[in-house]
């Protein structure tokens, strides 16, 4: 599903990723772990085309990213749900509109948007917060809104960048459970985290990254 | 399908930044009003210069000893020319009589002149479409070659003046309209650019969620269009007020205003021109949207 082959990324003389080669199979749930600044976010950014690799090739499903036309990028992104580290919620829109945004950009009718958004908000247990604005929500609730937005379009790949960054352990456990449920429905899930608690005893593959390079792999 | 949603976003954005948008609408309206005034002036000047050729005629002075029959032959030759509408023979006596008519009480200036000094002539009236400098010059040269014609007079300076006034007014008008249109586009451009930067973060999120260029651009283009139409409608109100003042108020006191023509098409055109300029400004402001 996701295939990196000898990928390197350099930011102004600083190497963010060096010779990264790995694959994530379709329907798999995997973790990328490493200390802050190891290159986890850069790796995810390359997958959702926010960054371009300087060397190597990346393939997502049948798309070879370096050969992708710029006008096709939006259509690939619609197949990748992203839980951003900084949430990227729109403060001037309520929970419903923040989640609905991912469907409206696809030109879906308002009737279908409403039906699907309500369904997803129920999944993340936020149906009672549809009219609330992000600033009125707790960190865990905001995180669940972001997850709802990421999965509402039924993407084939779900990426999560430090999804439990500032959350307490109970909320973090709830978020991990949610990812497992999403993965159980067939979505490929790749989670970047420095929090070992998140993948401990999950039995999932954990790719260790340090200083921009893969330094090992284990089962969580 | 997302057009309705884009329209909603555009209206929300206009409302959120209502003061800056109101200012833009008024500036656009002022620009469009100036464009209307310029167009209105050029239009009326053009109409006035088009009417002038109706008064235009050529005078062909005949040789002193030319028999009347020869003059009749010349007239029939002239009438064969498609540029000539009519030709009238004016005998020496008729010319004197007309001169006396013009002089009226001042005909004493002719006292002491025993012999009629005026030559016989032919007055040629040209078709309106033939009254242009080049055509008249060529015709005058051709006529002068006809045997029996001493001199051709056609008010060359008058024709040149009409031509210069018309060309000058058109050039100035076009220049003014171009400058004002650029100004209106620039106002729309700046407003949309400000809106775009204020929503930059939101747009980045849209892009990451998979929004196409069309989806991102649409609300801004609609916003530019709405500002343009708004400006057009406000300038239309201003133009209507001017129309009312000129034709119903000032014309009562100064009848000269009655001869001014005001094309009613302007009322429909103003919002459309505003819309076009507004959309153009927005499209230029958005430029190329990149995804990576």
Short mmCIF file of C-alpha atoms in Angstrom, two decimals:
data_model
loop_
_atom_site.label_atom_id
_atom_site.label_comp_id
_atom_site.label_asym_id
_atom_site.label_seq_id
_atom_site.Cartn_x
_atom_site.Cartn_y
_atom_site.Cartn_z
CA UNK A 1 0.00 0.00 0.00
CA UNK A 2 2.75 2.41 1.06
CA UNK A 3 6.22 1.80 -0.27
CA UNK A 4 9.33 3.91 0.40
CA UNK A 5 12.46 3.10 -1.57
CA UNK A 6 15.75 4.79 -0.61
CA UNK A 7 13.98 8.04 0.28
CA UNK A 8 16.04 10.97 1.50
CA UNK A 9 14.94 14.48 2.43
CA UNK A 10 17.28 17.34 3.16
CA UNK A 11 16.28 20.72 4.63
CA UNK A 12 18.95 23.38 4.14
CA UNK A 13 21.97 21.12 4.76
CA UNK A 14 20.14 19.18 7.48
CA UNK A 15 19.17 15.65 6.61
CA UNK A 16 15.63 14.89 7.79
CA UNK A 17 15.40 11.44 6.19
CA UNK A 18 18.22 9.26 4.84
CA UNK A 19 17.80 6.22 2.63
CA UNK A 20 14.46 5.18 4.07
CA UNK A 21 13.10 1.94 2.68
CA UNK A 22 10.02 0.28 4.11
CA UNK A 23 6.56 -0.90 3.18
CA UNK A 24 3.18 -0.94 4.85
CA UNK A 25 0.80 -3.54 3.49
CA UNK A 26 -2.81 -2.92 2.61
CA UNK A 27 -5.00 -3.23 5.70
CA UNK A 28 -1.99 -3.20 8.04
CA UNK A 29 -1.70 -1.02 11.13
CA UNK A 30 1.87 0.01 11.83
CA UNK A 31 3.69 2.48 14.06
CA UNK A 32 6.68 4.67 13.39
CA UNK A 33 8.49 5.64 16.53
CA UNK A 34 11.53 7.63 17.47
CA UNK A 35 12.56 10.67 19.47
CA UNK A 36 11.46 14.19 18.57
CA UNK A 37 13.19 15.39 15.42
CA UNK A 38 13.85 11.84 14.23
CA UNK A 39 11.97 12.47 10.98
CA UNK A 40 8.58 10.88 11.73
CA UNK A 41 6.51 13.90 10.68
CA UNK A 42 8.59 14.45 7.54
CA UNK A 43 7.96 10.85 6.56
CA UNK A 44 4.21 11.30 6.94
CA UNK A 45 4.31 14.64 5.12
CA UNK A 46 5.92 12.90 2.16
CA UNK A 47 3.06 10.40 2.11
CA UNK A 48 0.37 13.09 2.04
CA UNK A 49 2.42 15.13 -0.43
CA UNK A 50 3.07 18.11 1.75
CA UNK A 51 6.78 17.52 1.16
CA UNK A 52 8.67 16.08 -1.80
CA UNK A 53 11.55 13.65 -1.29
CA UNK A 54 14.93 14.77 -2.60
CA UNK A 55 15.93 11.22 -3.44
CA UNK A 56 14.24 7.87 -3.83
CA UNK A 57 10.68 6.96 -4.72
CA UNK A 58 7.40 6.66 -2.85
CA UNK A 59 4.41 4.65 -4.02
CA UNK A 60 0.94 4.89 -2.49
CA UNK A 61 -1.38 2.18 -3.83
CA UNK A 62 -0.87 2.41 -7.60
CA UNK A 63 0.43 5.99 -7.53
CA UNK A 64 4.13 6.69 -7.91
CA UNK A 65 4.29 10.10 -6.22
CA UNK A 66 7.14 11.58 -8.27
CA UNK A 67 5.16 10.94 -11.46
CA UNK A 68 1.93 12.36 -10.10
CA UNK A 69 0.64 15.49 -11.85
CA UNK A 70 0.02 18.44 -9.53
CA UNK A 71 -3.63 18.54 -10.54
CA UNK A 72 -4.01 14.91 -9.34
CA UNK A 73 -2.69 15.62 -5.85
CA UNK A 74 -6.12 16.58 -4.40
CA UNK A 75 -7.61 13.30 -5.61
CA UNK A 76 -4.82 11.26 -3.97
CA UNK A 77 -5.20 13.25 -0.75
CA UNK A 78 -8.88 12.32 -0.62
CA UNK A 79 -7.73 8.72 -0.20
CA UNK A 80 -5.47 9.62 2.70
CA UNK A 81 -7.00 10.68 5.98
CA UNK A 82 -4.59 12.63 8.16
CA UNK A 83 -4.70 13.26 11.89
CA UNK A 84 -2.41 16.27 12.07
CA UNK A 85 -0.16 16.87 15.02
CA UNK A 86 -1.40 20.46 15.26
CA UNK A 87 -5.03 19.38 14.60
CA UNK A 88 -5.61 21.98 11.86
CA UNK A 89 -9.17 22.59 13.00
CA UNK A 90 -10.88 25.75 11.77
CA UNK A 91 -11.70 27.81 14.84
CA UNK A 92 -14.47 29.78 13.15
CA UNK A 93 -16.39 26.63 12.24
CA UNK A 94 -18.22 24.26 14.53
CA UNK A 95 -17.52 20.54 14.92
CA UNK A 96 -20.03 19.59 12.25
CA UNK A 97 -18.58 22.00 9.67
CA UNK A 98 -15.00 21.00 10.46
CA UNK A 99 -15.80 17.36 9.75
CA UNK A 100 -18.16 18.14 6.85
CA UNK A 101 -15.38 20.08 5.11
CA UNK A 102 -13.72 16.84 4.02
CA UNK A 103 -16.90 15.82 2.20
CA UNK A 104 -17.91 19.21 0.83
CA UNK A 105 -14.63 19.51 -1.07
CA UNK A 106 -15.70 16.32 -2.87
CA UNK A 107 -18.89 18.02 -4.05
CA UNK A 108 -21.17 15.77 -1.97
CA UNK A 109 -24.77 16.93 -1.52
CA UNK A 110 -25.66 18.55 1.82
CA UNK A 111 -28.07 15.73 2.58
CA UNK A 112 -25.36 13.08 2.19
CA UNK A 113 -22.87 15.26 4.06
CA UNK A 114 -25.19 15.56 7.05
CA UNK A 115 -25.96 11.87 7.16
CA UNK A 116 -22.32 10.79 6.92
CA UNK A 117 -20.96 13.40 9.35
CA UNK A 118 -23.53 12.47 11.99
CA UNK A 119 -22.63 8.81 11.56
CA UNK A 120 -18.92 9.50 12.05
CA UNK A 121 -19.49 11.85 14.99
CA UNK A 122 -21.41 9.02 16.63
CA UNK A 123 -18.43 6.71 16.04
CA UNK A 124 -16.07 9.11 17.80
CA UNK A 125 -18.70 9.81 20.48
CA UNK A 126 -19.08 13.50 19.68
CA UNK A 127 -22.63 13.69 18.41
CA UNK A 128 -23.60 15.90 21.32
CA UNK A 129 -20.89 18.41 20.36
CA UNK A 130 -21.87 19.09 16.72
CA UNK A 131 -22.53 22.79 17.33
CA UNK A 132 -19.51 23.41 19.56
CA UNK A 133 -16.52 25.32 18.33
CA UNK A 134 -13.01 23.81 18.62
CA UNK A 135 -11.88 26.25 21.28
CA UNK A 136 -14.71 25.09 23.55
CA UNK A 137 -13.54 21.46 23.37
CA UNK A 138 -10.99 19.58 25.46
CA UNK A 139 -7.77 18.28 23.85
CA UNK A 140 -9.19 14.77 23.64
CA UNK A 141 -12.40 16.01 22.04
CA UNK A 142 -10.47 18.09 19.52
CA UNK A 143 -8.40 15.02 18.70
CA UNK A 144 -11.57 13.01 18.09
CA UNK A 145 -12.91 15.76 15.80
CA UNK A 146 -9.68 15.51 13.79
CA UNK A 147 -10.03 11.73 13.62
CA UNK A 148 -13.66 12.10 12.52
CA UNK A 149 -12.57 14.50 9.78
CA UNK A 150 -9.83 12.10 8.70
CA UNK A 151 -12.11 9.07 8.40
CA UNK A 152 -15.35 10.68 7.21
CA UNK A 153 -14.31 10.34 3.57
CA UNK A 154 -13.56 6.63 4.07
CA UNK A 155 -9.91 6.88 3.07
CA UNK A 156 -7.85 3.82 2.21
CA UNK A 157 -4.96 5.10 4.32
CA UNK A 158 -5.10 6.84 7.69
CA UNK A 159 -2.01 8.69 8.91
CA UNK A 160 -1.72 9.98 12.45
CA UNK A 161 1.07 12.27 13.55
CA UNK A 162 1.60 12.17 17.33
CA UNK A 163 -2.14 11.62 17.88
CA UNK A 164 -1.85 11.49 21.65
CA UNK A 165 0.68 14.28 22.05
CA UNK A 166 -0.86 16.19 24.94
CA UNK A 167 -3.49 13.72 26.07
CA UNK A 168 -3.76 11.83 29.35
CA UNK A 169 -3.20 8.07 29.28
CA UNK A 170 -6.91 7.13 29.39
CA UNK A 171 -7.78 9.39 26.47
CA UNK A 172 -4.70 8.12 24.60
CA UNK A 173 -5.85 4.55 25.11
CA UNK A 174 -9.28 5.49 23.77
CA UNK A 175 -7.72 7.03 20.67
CA UNK A 176 -5.61 3.89 20.06
CA UNK A 177 -8.73 1.76 20.38
CA UNK A 178 -10.39 3.95 17.80
CA UNK A 179 -7.49 3.45 15.37
CA UNK A 180 -7.73 -0.30 15.83
CA UNK A 181 -11.45 -0.19 15.04
CA UNK A 182 -10.80 1.88 11.93
CA UNK A 183 -8.08 -0.56 10.89
CA UNK A 184 -10.41 -3.48 11.52
CA UNK A 185 -12.69 -2.06 8.82
CA UNK A 186 -9.84 -2.42 6.29
CA UNK A 187 -8.18 0.99 6.42
CA UNK A 188 -4.37 0.96 6.38
CA UNK A 189 -3.23 2.89 9.46
CA UNK A 190 0.21 4.38 10.03
CA UNK A 191 0.77 6.13 13.35
CA UNK A 192 3.84 8.23 14.10
CA UNK A 193 4.48 8.55 17.83
CA UNK A 194 7.22 8.84 20.40
CA UNK A 195 4.87 7.42 23.05
CA UNK A 196 5.77 3.74 23.54
CA UNK A 197 2.57 3.17 25.55
CA UNK A 198 0.61 3.61 22.37
CA UNK A 199 1.92 0.48 20.66
CA UNK A 200 2.91 -1.65 23.68
CA UNK A 201 1.20 -5.05 23.55
CA UNK A 202 -0.61 -4.21 20.33
CA UNK A 203 1.15 -6.95 18.37
CA UNK A 204 1.58 -4.45 15.52
CA UNK A 205 4.73 -3.71 13.58
CA UNK A 206 6.79 -0.83 14.97
CA UNK A 207 9.38 0.85 12.74
CA UNK A 208 12.06 2.63 14.74
CA UNK A 209 13.55 5.75 13.26
CA UNK A 210 16.36 7.91 14.59
CA UNK A 211 18.24 10.80 13.08
CA UNK A 212 16.36 10.34 9.79
CA UNK A 213 17.22 6.66 9.34
CA UNK A 214 15.45 3.40 10.14
CA UNK A 215 17.29 1.81 13.03
CA UNK A 216 15.15 -1.22 13.67
CA UNK A 217 11.79 -2.91 13.60
CA UNK A 218 9.88 -4.82 16.28
CA UNK A 219 6.43 -5.99 17.20
CA UNK A 220 4.60 -3.89 19.73
CA UNK B 1 -22.23 20.86 -6.69
CA UNK B 2 -19.89 22.89 -4.50
CA UNK B 3 -20.99 26.16 -6.14
CA UNK B 4 -23.75 26.67 -3.57
CA UNK B 5 -21.29 26.00 -0.78
CA UNK B 6 -18.76 28.38 -2.39
CA UNK B 7 -21.47 31.02 -2.65
CA UNK B 8 -22.20 30.54 1.07
CA UNK B 9 -18.49 30.89 1.88
CA UNK B 10 -18.24 34.04 -0.25
CA UNK B 11 -21.26 35.65 1.41
CA UNK B 12 -19.92 34.70 4.87
CA UNK B 13 -16.54 36.19 4.01
CA UNK B 14 -18.12 39.41 2.72
CA UNK B 15 -20.18 39.69 5.88
CA UNK B 16 -17.22 38.91 8.16
CA UNK B 17 -15.16 41.67 6.55
CA UNK B 18 -18.09 43.95 5.82
CA UNK B 19 -16.32 47.28 6.31
CA UNK B 20 -13.39 46.58 4.04
CA UNK B 21 -15.82 45.14 1.48
CA UNK B 22 -18.13 48.15 1.74
CA UNK B 23 -15.17 50.42 1.12
CA UNK B 24 -14.21 48.34 -1.92
CA UNK B 25 -17.76 48.46 -3.29
CA UNK B 26 -17.84 52.26 -2.96
CA UNK B 27 -14.42 52.60 -4.63
CA UNK B 28 -15.50 50.30 -7.46
CA UNK B 29 -18.73 52.31 -7.77
CA UNK B 30 -16.76 55.56 -8.04
CA UNK B 31 -14.56 54.04 -10.76
CA UNK B 32 -17.55 52.71 -12.68
CA UNK B 33 -19.32 56.06 -12.34
CA UNK B 34 -16.29 57.80 -13.86
CA UNK B 35 -16.25 55.22 -16.67
CA UNK B 36 -19.96 55.94 -17.29
CA UNK B 37 -19.38 59.70 -17.37
CA UNK B 38 -16.51 59.28 -19.83
CA UNK B 39 -18.52 56.93 -22.01
CA UNK B 40 -21.47 59.29 -21.84
CA UNK B 41 -19.34 62.29 -22.92
CA UNK B 42 -17.64 60.41 -25.79
CA UNK B 43 -20.99 59.00 -26.91
CA UNK B 44 -22.59 62.44 -27.09
CA UNK B 45 -19.59 63.98 -28.79
CA UNK B 46 -19.64 61.18 -31.33
CA UNK B 47 -23.34 61.77 -31.98
CA UNK B 48 -22.75 65.51 -32.38
CA UNK B 49 -19.91 65.02 -34.87
CA UNK B 50 -22.00 62.50 -36.79
CA UNK B 51 -24.68 65.18 -37.27
CA UNK B 52 -22.21 67.75 -38.61
CA UNK B 53 -21.77 66.18 -42.08
CA UNK B 54 -25.47 66.89 -42.71
CA UNK B 55 -24.48 70.56 -43.00
CA UNK B 56 -21.45 69.86 -45.16
CA UNK B 57 -21.36 70.97 -48.84
CA UNK B 58 -18.81 71.66 -51.60
CA UNK B 59 -18.83 74.77 -53.73
CA UNK B 60 -17.59 74.46 -57.32
CA UNK B 61 -16.90 77.91 -58.87
CA UNK B 62 -17.30 77.88 -62.63
CA UNK B 63 -15.34 79.68 -65.31
CA UNK B 64 -16.82 83.10 -66.02
CA UNK B 65 -17.70 82.41 -69.64
CA UNK B 66 -19.10 78.91 -69.11
CA UNK B 67 -22.48 78.51 -70.84
CA UNK B 68 -25.37 77.27 -68.68
CA UNK B 69 -25.66 74.13 -70.83
CA UNK B 70 -22.06 73.21 -69.95
CA UNK B 71 -22.91 73.67 -66.27
CA UNK B 72 -25.86 71.31 -66.71
CA UNK B 73 -23.49 68.73 -68.24
CA UNK B 74 -21.16 69.08 -65.27
CA UNK B 75 -24.09 68.52 -62.88
CA UNK B 76 -25.14 65.34 -64.66
CA UNK B 77 -21.50 64.11 -64.54
CA UNK B 78 -21.38 64.89 -60.80
CA UNK B 79 -24.64 63.08 -60.10
CA UNK B 80 -23.15 59.89 -61.52
CA UNK B 81 -20.68 59.90 -58.60
CA UNK B 82 -21.99 57.72 -55.75
CA UNK B 83 -20.67 60.16 -53.14
CA UNK B 84 -22.86 62.99 -54.45
CA UNK B 85 -26.35 63.25 -53.02
CA UNK B 86 -27.45 66.33 -54.98
CA UNK B 87 -25.95 69.19 -57.04
CA UNK B 88 -27.53 72.62 -57.55
CA UNK B 89 -26.60 75.22 -60.13
CA UNK B 90 -26.33 78.76 -58.80
CA UNK B 91 -26.19 81.37 -61.55
CA UNK B 92 -24.30 84.65 -61.17
CA UNK B 93 -27.58 86.52 -60.65
CA UNK B 94 -28.89 83.97 -58.14
CA UNK B 95 -25.59 84.20 -56.22
CA UNK B 96 -25.93 87.98 -56.02
CA UNK B 97 -29.51 87.67 -54.93
CA UNK B 98 -28.57 85.18 -52.19
CA UNK B 99 -25.73 87.45 -51.08
CA UNK B 100 -28.14 90.35 -50.80
CA UNK B 101 -30.44 88.11 -48.77
CA UNK B 102 -27.61 87.29 -46.42
CA UNK B 103 -26.47 90.91 -46.13
CA UNK B 104 -30.04 92.18 -45.63
CA UNK B 105 -29.76 95.78 -44.35
CA UNK B 106 -26.03 95.81 -44.98
CA UNK B 107 -26.47 95.52 -48.76
CA UNK B 108 -25.12 99.06 -49.14
CA UNK B 109 -21.68 97.44 -49.29
CA UNK B 110 -22.62 96.37 -52.82
CA UNK B 111 -23.41 99.96 -53.91
CA UNK B 112 -21.10 101.26 -56.59
CA UNK B 113 -20.44 97.83 -58.01
CA UNK B 114 -21.81 97.97 -61.53
CA UNK B 115 -20.94 94.55 -62.74
CA UNK B 116 -21.88 91.34 -60.81
CA UNK B 117 -18.50 90.11 -59.44
CA UNK B 118 -19.78 86.74 -58.28
CA UNK B 119 -19.06 83.66 -60.36
CA UNK B 120 -21.68 81.05 -61.25
CA UNK B 121 -21.28 77.96 -59.11
CA UNK B 122 -22.53 74.48 -58.32
CA UNK B 123 -23.35 73.53 -54.76
CA UNK B 124 -22.68 69.84 -54.13
CA UNK B 125 -24.21 68.04 -51.17
CA UNK B 126 -22.45 64.78 -50.30
CA UNK B 127 -23.88 61.63 -48.84
CA UNK B 128 -23.14 61.53 -45.07
CA UNK B 129 -21.00 58.42 -45.28
CA UNK B 130 -18.79 60.15 -47.87
CA UNK B 131 -17.95 63.07 -45.61
CA UNK B 132 -14.48 62.06 -44.52
CA UNK B 133 -11.21 63.88 -45.07
CA UNK B 134 -9.73 61.33 -47.48
CA UNK B 135 -12.90 60.85 -49.54
CA UNK B 136 -13.64 64.57 -49.81
CA UNK B 137 -10.03 65.39 -50.74
CA UNK B 138 -10.04 62.79 -53.50
CA UNK B 139 -13.44 63.92 -54.77
CA UNK B 140 -12.32 67.57 -54.81
CA UNK B 141 -9.21 66.64 -56.79
CA UNK B 142 -11.29 64.62 -59.31
CA UNK B 143 -13.85 67.44 -59.68
CA UNK B 144 -11.15 70.02 -60.23
CA UNK B 145 -10.08 68.11 -63.34
CA UNK B 146 -13.50 68.66 -64.96
CA UNK B 147 -13.28 71.28 -67.67
CA UNK B 148 -15.07 74.53 -66.81
CA UNK B 149 -14.50 74.38 -63.05
CA UNK B 150 -12.32 77.22 -61.82
CA UNK B 151 -12.10 76.40 -58.13
CA UNK B 152 -13.34 73.89 -55.57
CA UNK B 153 -14.00 74.97 -52.00
CA UNK B 154 -15.01 72.52 -49.28
CA UNK B 155 -13.99 73.79 -45.84
CA UNK B 156 -10.94 71.59 -45.39
CA UNK B 157 -10.24 73.09 -41.99
CA UNK B 158 -13.80 72.36 -40.83
CA UNK B 159 -13.45 68.72 -41.79
CA UNK B 160 -10.04 68.46 -40.13
CA UNK B 161 -11.46 69.96 -36.95
CA UNK B 162 -14.33 67.48 -36.80
CA UNK B 163 -11.91 64.64 -37.39
CA UNK B 164 -9.49 65.88 -34.71
CA UNK B 165 -12.22 66.47 -32.13
CA UNK B 166 -13.70 63.04 -32.74
CA UNK B 167 -10.37 61.22 -32.69
CA UNK B 168 -9.18 63.19 -29.66
CA UNK B 169 -12.35 62.54 -27.69
CA UNK B 170 -12.27 58.84 -28.55
CA UNK B 171 -8.60 58.45 -27.61
CA UNK B 172 -9.03 60.37 -24.37
CA UNK B 173 -12.20 58.45 -23.58
CA UNK B 174 -10.55 55.11 -24.26
CA UNK B 175 -7.57 56.10 -22.13
CA UNK B 176 -9.80 57.21 -19.27
CA UNK B 177 -11.93 54.05 -19.48
CA UNK B 178 -8.77 51.88 -19.55
CA UNK B 179 -7.28 53.65 -16.53
CA UNK B 180 -10.53 53.49 -14.57
CA UNK B 181 -11.11 49.83 -15.50
CA UNK B 182 -7.57 48.99 -14.37
CA UNK B 183 -8.29 50.86 -11.15
CA UNK B 184 -11.49 48.87 -10.55
CA UNK B 185 -9.66 45.60 -11.29
CA UNK B 186 -6.92 46.64 -8.88
CA UNK B 187 -9.43 47.36 -6.09
CA UNK B 188 -11.00 43.90 -6.57
CA UNK B 189 -7.52 42.36 -6.79
CA UNK B 190 -6.41 43.97 -3.51
CA UNK B 191 -9.59 43.09 -1.65
CA UNK B 192 -9.53 39.45 -2.75
CA UNK B 193 -5.80 39.25 -2.00
CA UNK B 194 -6.41 40.50 1.55
CA UNK B 195 -9.24 37.98 2.02
CA UNK B 196 -7.03 35.23 0.63
CA UNK B 197 -4.20 35.99 3.06
CA UNK B 198 -6.60 36.24 5.99
CA UNK B 199 -7.84 32.74 5.18
CA UNK B 200 -4.44 31.30 4.27
CA UNK B 201 -4.46 28.77 7.11
CA UNK B 202 -7.95 27.62 6.21
CA UNK B 203 -6.92 27.27 2.56
CA UNK B 204 -3.88 25.19 3.54
CA UNK B 205 -6.21 22.85 5.45
CA UNK B 206 -8.54 22.66 2.45
CA UNK B 207 -5.60 21.68 0.27
CA UNK B 208 -4.48 18.97 2.69
CA UNK B 209 -8.00 17.56 2.80
CA UNK B 210 -8.01 17.23 -0.99
CA UNK B 211 -9.69 20.39 -2.24
CA UNK B 212 -9.16 21.11 -5.93
CA UNK B 213 -8.03 24.48 -7.29
CA UNK B 214 -11.60 25.11 -8.42
CA UNK B 215 -12.97 24.56 -4.92
CA UNK B 216 -10.38 26.89 -3.39
CA UNK B 217 -10.78 29.60 -6.02
CA UNK B 218 -14.57 29.57 -6.38
CA UNK B 219 -15.49 31.50 -3.18
CA UNK B 220 -12.94 34.23 -3.98
CA UNK B 221 -14.03 34.54 -7.61
CA UNK B 222 -17.65 34.74 -6.44
CA UNK B 223 -16.60 37.33 -3.85
CA UNK B 224 -14.88 39.41 -6.54
CA UNK B 225 -17.98 39.09 -8.70
CA UNK B 226 -20.28 40.17 -5.86
CA UNK B 227 -18.06 43.18 -5.10
CA UNK B 228 -18.11 44.09 -8.81
CA UNK B 229 -21.89 43.75 -9.08
CA UNK B 230 -22.27 45.72 -5.83
CA UNK B 231 -20.09 48.49 -7.24
CA UNK B 232 -22.06 48.34 -10.49
CA UNK B 233 -25.40 48.68 -8.70
CA UNK B 234 -24.18 51.61 -6.56
CA UNK B 235 -22.79 53.39 -9.63
CA UNK B 236 -26.08 52.67 -11.42
CA UNK B 237 -27.90 54.47 -8.61
CA UNK B 238 -25.45 57.38 -9.01
CA UNK B 239 -25.94 57.37 -12.78
CA UNK B 240 -29.73 57.28 -12.41
CA UNK B 241 -29.51 60.25 -10.04
CA UNK B 242 -27.39 62.11 -12.59
CA UNK B 243 -29.84 61.21 -15.36
CA UNK B 244 -32.76 62.45 -13.30
CA UNK B 245 -30.96 65.69 -12.40
CA UNK B 246 -29.92 66.40 -16.01
CA UNK B 247 -33.14 65.57 -17.79
CA UNK B 248 -35.80 66.46 -15.26
CA UNK B 249 -34.28 69.19 -13.16
CA UNK B 250 -31.56 71.06 -15.07
CA UNK B 251 -33.29 70.72 -18.44
CA UNK B 252 -36.20 72.78 -17.14
CA UNK B 253 -33.90 75.70 -16.41
CA UNK B 254 -31.43 75.09 -19.25
CA UNK B 255 -33.06 73.50 -22.32
CA UNK B 256 -29.62 72.72 -23.79
CA UNK B 257 -29.54 69.60 -21.59
CA UNK B 258 -32.50 68.26 -23.58
CA UNK B 259 -30.26 67.58 -26.57
CA UNK B 260 -28.02 65.27 -24.54
CA UNK B 261 -28.65 61.62 -25.29
CA UNK B 262 -28.39 59.08 -22.47
CA UNK B 263 -28.25 55.47 -23.70
CA UNK B 264 -30.45 53.39 -21.39
CA UNK B 265 -28.31 50.28 -22.10
CA UNK B 266 -25.83 51.74 -19.59
CA UNK B 267 -28.21 50.80 -16.78
CA UNK B 268 -28.00 47.11 -17.69
CA UNK B 269 -24.32 47.24 -18.59
CA UNK B 270 -23.04 48.72 -15.32
CA UNK B 271 -23.59 45.67 -13.06
CA UNK B 272 -22.32 43.41 -15.87
CA UNK B 273 -19.17 45.51 -16.34
CA UNK B 274 -18.72 45.47 -12.54
CA UNK B 275 -19.12 41.69 -12.51
CA UNK B 276 -16.56 41.21 -15.29
CA UNK B 277 -14.00 43.53 -13.73
CA UNK B 278 -14.58 42.03 -10.26
CA UNK B 279 -14.07 38.47 -11.49
CA UNK B 280 -10.98 39.54 -13.48
CA UNK B 281 -9.45 41.17 -10.39
CA UNK B 282 -10.16 38.06 -8.29
CA UNK B 283 -8.66 35.68 -10.86
CA UNK B 284 -5.49 37.78 -11.10
CA UNK B 285 -5.27 37.94 -7.28
CA UNK B 286 -5.53 34.18 -6.86
CA UNK B 287 -2.86 33.41 -9.43
CA UNK B 288 -1.56 29.86 -9.53
CA UNK B 289 -2.46 27.69 -6.55
CA UNK B 290 0.18 25.09 -5.72
CA UNK B 291 -0.41 21.88 -3.83
CA UNK B 292 3.12 20.93 -2.83
#
